[in-house]
Amino acid sequence: MINLVSVDWKLENIDTVLFDKDGTFIDLHYFWGKMSEMRVEEIIRRYKLPLDLFEKLCLKLGYNVSTGRMLSDGITALYSRQIIIQIFCKDLNSFGVDLSESDLEAIFDCVSDMFYKDMVKYTKPIYAAIDFIKNLREKNIKTGVVTSDSVESTVLTLKHFGWENLFDVVIGRESTKETKESGVPVKLALQKMQSNPLNTIMVGDAPTDYFAAKNAGVDRTILVATGQLDKKSLTATSPYALDSLTDLMFS
């Protein structure tokens, strides 16, 4: 087991570390920004909407086209895929687009198929996190991914960068019927890894990651300000907040 130490706190007796993907070890602004643009472009094309709605609809998805960044309070930052579909469907209805949640989910699926063919073009690592994960593996710590993205997308990313051996398990949105924040995906990861939640920590970049762990009995979550929220905002959810995983030491 290991201990992890920052200037403000210490986490002891750790043998398992679970990671969120986007915003934690993958740059989410680049990745989800392009995904948001493609979703909106497909909706505009199918429903013959005015092109000047493009930036407005991207904002509804939580992406600011002008800055190239995802919004910290946007729906993509705060919610799972199904809830995003529910909210965005209502937004589209308010713009006069006659579609159902199932229609919108089909569009999301279609765009995902197109996106993942060129996914590696839109994927940038957060190298501080990758170095941290490699250090964990050298210390024989069990590691896993629990993400709201698909297993297929995640595995493709790992293979592209040669990271297949960095994780013992990958849990994605299709791994369970429940949302990430329900805690069920984290419980599944622990089950597959035969890990005790008392000796496990979660590492993520958003409150969703904290609740995903908490609802699975994992009481210690490190939140890193490499996603859409700054350290001060993250501290309101978890006392274990960092600007970067480079701020951690092993003991």
XYZ file of C-alpha atoms in Angstrom:
251
model
C 0.000 0.000 0.000
C 1.003 3.640 -0.409
C 0.249 7.013 1.124
C -0.332 10.173 -0.911
C 0.705 13.518 0.536
C -0.023 17.110 -0.494
C 0.923 20.307 1.342
C -2.519 20.278 2.997
C -3.444 16.627 3.604
C -2.411 12.991 3.612
C -4.266 9.902 2.347
C -3.067 6.616 3.791
C -3.319 2.867 3.092
C -4.130 2.995 -0.632
C -3.923 -0.067 -2.867
C -6.415 0.946 -5.586
C -6.881 4.193 -7.520
C -9.810 4.777 -9.899
C -9.675 7.518 -12.521
C -12.208 9.523 -14.452
C -11.046 10.028 -18.070
C -11.981 13.389 -19.590
C -10.542 16.306 -17.671
C -8.476 13.954 -15.534
C -6.011 12.346 -17.932
C -7.472 13.544 -21.269
C -7.928 17.221 -22.213
C -11.707 17.546 -22.244
C -11.911 20.989 -23.862
C -10.369 19.769 -27.095
C -12.224 16.437 -27.078
C -15.734 17.477 -26.035
C -15.549 20.781 -27.874
C -15.286 18.975 -31.191
C -17.949 16.479 -30.167
C -20.318 19.346 -29.275
C -19.693 21.071 -32.609
C -20.401 17.888 -34.563
C -23.629 17.224 -32.635
C -24.907 20.731 -33.345
C -23.863 20.592 -37.013
C -25.794 17.349 -37.466
C -28.911 18.777 -35.806
C -28.754 21.910 -37.978
C -28.352 19.751 -41.084
C -31.193 17.347 -40.289
C -33.707 19.964 -39.215
C -32.603 22.638 -41.704
C -32.033 25.203 -38.971
C -30.468 28.644 -39.533
C -26.674 28.505 -39.403
C -26.592 31.436 -36.979
C -27.925 29.054 -34.298
C -24.643 27.146 -34.286
C -22.875 29.040 -31.500
C -26.061 29.342 -29.420
C -26.710 25.602 -29.532
C -23.079 24.844 -28.730
C -23.450 27.047 -25.652
C -26.517 25.035 -24.652
C -24.297 21.961 -24.716
C -21.779 23.806 -22.579
C -19.182 24.684 -25.215
C -18.036 28.231 -25.983
C -16.971 28.297 -29.626
C -15.227 31.680 -29.272
C -12.929 30.611 -26.436
C -12.626 26.956 -27.431
C -13.435 25.884 -23.874
C -16.162 23.895 -22.173
C -18.157 25.913 -19.630
C -17.635 25.068 -15.970
C -21.391 25.305 -15.389
C -22.431 23.742 -18.715
C -24.477 20.569 -18.897
C -21.589 18.517 -20.273
C -19.584 19.370 -17.153
C -22.341 18.608 -14.698
C -24.393 15.666 -15.935
C -24.301 12.185 -17.412
C -25.148 11.580 -21.084
C -28.809 10.700 -20.519
C -29.491 13.802 -18.449
C -27.670 15.923 -21.048
C -30.024 14.498 -23.678
C -33.074 15.316 -21.542
C -31.998 18.922 -20.976
C -30.740 19.580 -24.509
C -33.921 18.109 -25.995
C -35.982 20.684 -24.083
C -33.614 23.427 -25.268
C -34.068 22.341 -28.884
C -37.840 22.185 -28.448
C -37.729 25.794 -27.200
C -35.979 26.727 -30.472
C -38.875 25.127 -32.370
C -37.142 21.836 -33.178
C -39.687 19.011 -33.066
C -37.751 16.020 -31.774
C -37.947 13.565 -28.888
C -35.275 12.372 -26.486
C -35.011 9.127 -28.446
C -34.527 11.147 -31.663
C -31.761 13.132 -30.015
C -30.102 10.021 -28.614
C -30.039 8.547 -32.134
C -28.338 11.725 -33.392
C -25.790 11.532 -30.571
C -25.091 7.900 -31.468
C -24.693 8.737 -35.162
C -22.287 11.572 -34.392
C -20.332 9.349 -32.010
C -19.842 6.801 -34.782
C -18.431 9.515 -37.047
C -16.384 11.121 -34.287
C -14.683 7.951 -33.117
C -13.392 7.196 -36.619
C -11.122 10.240 -36.255
C -11.133 10.374 -32.471
C -7.368 10.370 -32.073
C -7.210 13.733 -33.845
C -9.225 15.274 -31.005
C -7.467 13.576 -28.092
C -4.694 15.245 -26.071
C -3.218 13.699 -22.927
C -2.777 15.472 -19.600
C 0.785 14.296 -19.131
C 1.012 15.057 -15.405
C -1.781 12.551 -14.845
C -0.216 9.925 -17.107
C 3.100 10.209 -15.255
C 1.248 9.836 -11.955
C -0.546 6.705 -13.192
C 2.750 5.218 -14.392
C 4.237 5.837 -10.952
C 1.296 4.032 -9.348
C 1.811 1.027 -11.618
C 5.503 0.897 -10.724
C 4.415 0.662 -7.077
C 2.032 -2.237 -7.892
C -1.092 -0.197 -7.181
C -4.275 -1.391 -8.900
C -5.748 1.213 -11.264
C -8.999 1.495 -13.203
C -11.018 3.898 -15.340
C -14.622 4.802 -14.526
C -16.008 7.159 -17.161
C -19.294 8.384 -18.611
C -17.777 7.877 -22.045
C -18.075 4.504 -23.758
C -15.745 1.593 -23.121
C -15.061 1.453 -26.873
C -13.927 5.076 -26.988
C -11.813 4.703 -23.894
C -10.106 1.515 -25.078
C -9.381 3.118 -28.465
C -7.743 6.036 -26.666
C -5.637 3.743 -24.487
C -4.504 1.702 -27.490
C -3.640 4.793 -29.529
C -1.283 6.084 -26.845
C 0.020 2.654 -25.829
C -1.577 2.846 -22.398
C -3.359 -0.541 -22.402
C -1.230 -1.791 -19.502
C -1.842 1.257 -17.307
C -5.273 0.093 -16.146
C -6.663 -3.163 -14.784
C -10.260 -2.400 -15.736
C -12.275 0.062 -17.851
C -15.879 0.820 -16.880
C -17.928 2.995 -19.264
C -21.496 4.099 -19.762
C -22.565 0.785 -21.336
C -21.071 -1.272 -18.501
C -24.152 -0.753 -16.296
C -27.697 0.562 -16.670
C -27.074 3.111 -13.940
C -25.418 6.518 -14.291
C -21.893 7.130 -13.101
C -22.981 9.274 -10.162
C -25.216 6.463 -8.857
C -22.092 4.696 -7.643
C -22.928 1.470 -9.472
C -20.099 1.772 -12.054
C -17.536 2.330 -9.284
C -18.911 -0.666 -7.379
C -18.521 -2.760 -10.534
C -14.906 -1.633 -10.930
C -14.159 -2.549 -7.305
C -15.805 -5.926 -7.778
C -13.779 -6.702 -10.901
C -10.560 -5.596 -9.214
C -11.415 -7.333 -5.929
C -10.663 -4.083 -4.121
C -11.853 -2.783 -0.766
C -13.430 0.696 -0.957
C -11.666 1.573 2.304
C -8.307 1.200 0.557
C -9.446 2.905 -2.660
C -9.388 6.510 -3.806
C -11.076 8.139 -6.794
C -9.335 10.777 -8.918
C -11.502 13.076 -11.032
C -12.081 16.661 -12.068
C -15.728 17.282 -11.185
C -18.318 16.788 -8.408
C -19.796 13.912 -10.439
C -16.630 11.920 -9.745
C -16.934 12.601 -6.022
C -20.524 11.361 -5.887
C -19.716 8.367 -8.093
C -17.179 7.296 -5.492
C -19.133 8.318 -2.389
C -22.209 6.342 -3.450
C -20.006 3.268 -3.879
C -18.522 3.534 -0.405
C -15.277 5.215 -1.502
C -14.976 8.137 0.902
C -11.775 9.686 -0.462
C -11.813 11.503 -3.802
C -9.057 13.711 -5.154
C -10.433 16.403 -7.477
C -7.941 18.009 -9.855
C -8.378 21.408 -11.510
C -7.424 20.126 -14.968
C -10.993 20.070 -16.270
C -13.652 22.756 -16.135
C -13.515 23.796 -12.471
C -10.777 25.564 -10.510
C -9.327 24.312 -7.239
C -11.407 26.679 -5.092
C -14.639 25.424 -6.666
C -13.584 21.783 -6.271
C -12.752 22.279 -2.586
C -16.437 22.983 -1.971
C -17.088 19.329 -2.874
C -13.969 17.500 -1.659
C -11.291 18.564 0.834
C -8.764 16.744 -1.360
C -8.450 19.245 -4.208
C -5.349 19.988 -6.279
C -4.266 22.184 -9.161
C -2.316 19.258 -10.630
C -1.343 15.703 -9.758
C 2.263 16.954 -9.757
C 1.353 18.455 -6.354
C 1.255 14.942 -4.826
C 4.097 13.034 -3.205
C 4.328 9.322 -2.375
C 5.206 8.098 1.099
